[in-house]
Amino acid sequence: MAKIDSEVGGDVTFFHTSQLDQLINLARENSLWYLLFGLACCGIELIQTGGPRADLMRFGAIPRASPRQADFMIVAGTLTYKMAERAKLLYDQMSEPKYVISMGSCANCGGLFQLAYSVCKGVDKVVPVDVYVPGCPPRPEALTEGLIRLQDKVRNERWQDKRRAPVQGTGAA
Amino acid sequence: MEKLILRRVDRNNEEMILNFGPQHPSTHGVINFIVETDGEVLRKAVPDVGYLHRSIEKIGEVTGWHGFMPFTDRIDYVAAMFPNEGYATAVERLTGIEVPRRAQYLRAISCELARIASHLVSLGTMSMDIGAFTPMLHGIRERETINDLIEALCGARLTYNYHRIGGVAFDLPEGWKERTLAFLDHFDKFLVEFDRLISFNEIYVRRLANVAVITGKDAVDYGLVGPNLRGSGVDWDVRRDLPYGAYDDFEFAVPVGQGFKGTVGDCYDRYYCRCLEMGESSKIVRQALLQLPEGEIMAPKVARNLKVEAGEALSRVESARGEMAFYVVADGTNKAYRVRARTGSFTAMGIIESASPGLMIADLVALIASLDVVAPEIDR
């Protein structure tokens, strides 16, 4: 509580930090942009989810082609070993705070391709995953539910905690 | 490949080597192109494949004959009916199982609907790569209706797993015929609307006409199939020339590229052949629904634990991406000795290196999109 200006009319209070957090989280959860990362079959359902019927954009989720502009990554499809290092690279290129939705059985655990010699059994072996969406492939409704769960997560966390400590400058650009 | 990336580049001109993909919206899946350019003009584009190699053919040797069917869905997920049909047909030829006529009709109906759905995605993403976003949403909207129909038929939206060795899994649900006919009436009008929306758009035509011309001879030499081959003016369609299943009974035209807006074999011809093919598929579905015979949908006595005598068989079906061949070898056990899928996208990748020199970078996107490649068909 702090008195700022009596002429404005009474007490003006600063917002409590948790309320600022809520405000920021409100903005964050409704503008989660996702990285278009269609790997396999689920990529087609991802397109359908962005399409006119499921319309992911009404939740503020807009597809971005560059990881630098994205808040979260939808890993849609089978991750092979050859692709896994690229997935890690893309994840590293995203700016904090960042999230990952693993879409479909293949991305969750390898799914149908347990017998395959070239498939990475789960994207969580490479990058940390926040929401798992089951299905082979998941319906657009399931992916939308996954996004809503991610929004819940974003709403209920402290934004401060998600920020990385600033890198101590050494003078070099 | 490694040599190309690490090769020393001459700094005196604007020559550079770029990596295009594997995560790029215009590569249609995870494909990498190593692009050698001089400024904006391509010297060469070399495809680097294998990012979606899921060892499906190897899995075919460990699952049983029936158990491999869901994996064939994943060979071409945009039109999963065709690998289903190709594999089922190959095993039927090997074992001599006779498919009932009604099942063959149901196969034709489901396949042609899948072809329309696949072409809608292909044309939509192509126009999106060129820079028009709206046609894609129109395509996806129609595709949702087809997905609903196929879901009512077999319970899945994308990976259908509908065909079985010896027939199909389910009969038509109640009211499906009327719903489909109503959709086709709507769809024929949509095709005209789609042409008005994008196909005859002046900017779109100029982006595609006379770009990346593939001559008929080149197309045959490189083993292009399907709309890519027909776009180059070669009149070949497995459905008409080597009829399988119920395709004898239907009347349909085979659209061939004739330089609709430019030269024979340019990107626009490949694009417009697909547009016309959707109309023909619609005709086939309508004929099949109206002449649908009564009867069984599965051949009698197909053993669950199928044991096949030693031998080999080949089947050829006309998939949405062109001729798809399945080659199966049996060694007398309940598992396949070898399953091989020959797909159109893999050969289409081969021609990119020779067709790309001299194109602008933006035209490479048009070339890739017009070849309509799907990543798992390349890598399997």
mmCIF file of N, CA and C in Angstrom, chain B residues 16 22 42 48 51 68 85 112 118 172 191 199 215 220 264 274 303 326 345-346 354 380:
data_model
loop_
_atom_site.group_PDB
_atom_site.id
_atom_site.type_symbol
_atom_site.label_atom_id
_atom_site.label_comp_id
_atom_site.label_asym_id
_atom_site.label_seq_id
_atom_site.Cartn_x
_atom_site.Cartn_y
_atom_site.Cartn_z
ATOM 1 N N MET B 16 26.358 -19.454 -52.933
ATOM 2 C CA MET B 16 26.262 -19.919 -51.547
ATOM 3 C C MET B 16 25.512 -21.245 -51.496
ATOM 4 N N PRO B 22 15.203 -29.561 -42.807
ATOM 5 C CA PRO B 22 14.016 -30.409 -42.868
ATOM 6 C C PRO B 22 12.782 -29.792 -42.200
ATOM 7 N N LEU B 42 19.131 -20.763 -58.900
ATOM 8 C CA LEU B 42 19.632 -22.041 -58.410
ATOM 9 C C LEU B 42 20.697 -22.599 -59.343
ATOM 10 N N ASP B 48 18.018 -34.423 -49.703
ATOM 11 C CA ASP B 48 18.632 -35.305 -48.706
ATOM 12 C C ASP B 48 17.482 -35.953 -47.942
ATOM 13 N N TYR B 51 14.792 -38.565 -43.279
ATOM 14 C CA TYR B 51 14.421 -38.042 -41.966
ATOM 15 C C TYR B 51 13.173 -38.699 -41.408
ATOM 16 N N PHE B 68 0.333 -56.525 -40.792
ATOM 17 C CA PHE B 68 1.076 -55.455 -41.456
ATOM 18 C C PHE B 68 0.141 -54.364 -41.972
ATOM 19 N N GLU B 85 -4.872 -51.000 -50.209
ATOM 20 C CA GLU B 85 -5.364 -51.765 -51.345
ATOM 21 C C GLU B 85 -4.218 -52.489 -52.042
ATOM 22 N N GLU B 112 -11.308 -43.684 -54.131
ATOM 23 C CA GLU B 112 -11.500 -42.442 -54.881
ATOM 24 C C GLU B 112 -11.787 -41.286 -53.934
ATOM 25 N N SER B 118 -6.748 -36.402 -50.743
ATOM 26 C CA SER B 118 -5.312 -36.184 -50.895
ATOM 27 C C SER B 118 -5.026 -35.009 -51.831
ATOM 28 N N LEU B 172 -21.231 -50.544 -45.824
ATOM 29 C CA LEU B 172 -21.674 -49.152 -45.729
ATOM 30 C C LEU B 172 -22.625 -48.976 -44.561
ATOM 31 N N LEU B 191 -15.715 -27.555 -57.123
ATOM 32 C CA LEU B 191 -14.583 -27.581 -58.060
ATOM 33 C C LEU B 191 -14.598 -26.355 -58.968
ATOM 34 N N SER B 199 -7.402 -21.337 -59.585
ATOM 35 C CA SER B 199 -6.755 -21.960 -60.747
ATOM 36 C C SER B 199 -6.549 -20.983 -61.886
ATOM 37 N N THR B 215 9.898 -32.720 -69.646
ATOM 38 C CA THR B 215 9.378 -33.279 -70.891
ATOM 39 C C THR B 215 8.890 -34.705 -70.657
ATOM 40 N N VAL B 220 9.414 -40.142 -68.229
ATOM 41 C CA VAL B 220 9.467 -41.602 -68.321
ATOM 42 C C VAL B 220 10.831 -42.101 -67.852
ATOM 43 N N VAL B 264 3.694 -27.917 -72.171
ATOM 44 C CA VAL B 264 3.338 -29.232 -71.637
ATOM 45 C C VAL B 264 4.403 -29.643 -70.619
ATOM 46 N N ARG B 274 -4.366 -32.481 -61.499
ATOM 47 C CA ARG B 274 -4.952 -32.911 -60.226
ATOM 48 C C ARG B 274 -6.349 -32.345 -60.057
ATOM 49 N N ALA B 303 -7.985 -67.346 -43.325
ATOM 50 C CA ALA B 303 -7.529 -67.758 -41.999
ATOM 51 C C ALA B 303 -6.963 -66.582 -41.227
ATOM 52 N N PHE B 326 3.328 -53.054 -54.865
ATOM 53 C CA PHE B 326 3.712 -53.835 -53.690
ATOM 54 C C PHE B 326 4.253 -55.169 -54.167
ATOM 55 N N SER B 345 6.590 -40.976 -54.791
ATOM 56 C CA SER B 345 7.299 -39.804 -54.288
ATOM 57 C C SER B 345 8.810 -39.986 -54.350
ATOM 58 N N PHE B 346 9.264 -41.216 -54.130
ATOM 59 C CA PHE B 346 10.710 -41.440 -54.106
ATOM 60 C C PHE B 346 11.339 -41.126 -55.461
ATOM 61 N N SER B 354 17.892 -32.607 -61.451
ATOM 62 C CA SER B 354 18.111 -32.239 -62.853
ATOM 63 C C SER B 354 17.126 -31.176 -63.318
ATOM 64 N N ARG B 380 9.764 -44.271 -46.162
ATOM 65 C CA ARG B 380 9.046 -45.456 -45.684
ATOM 66 C C ARG B 380 9.488 -45.926 -44.329
#
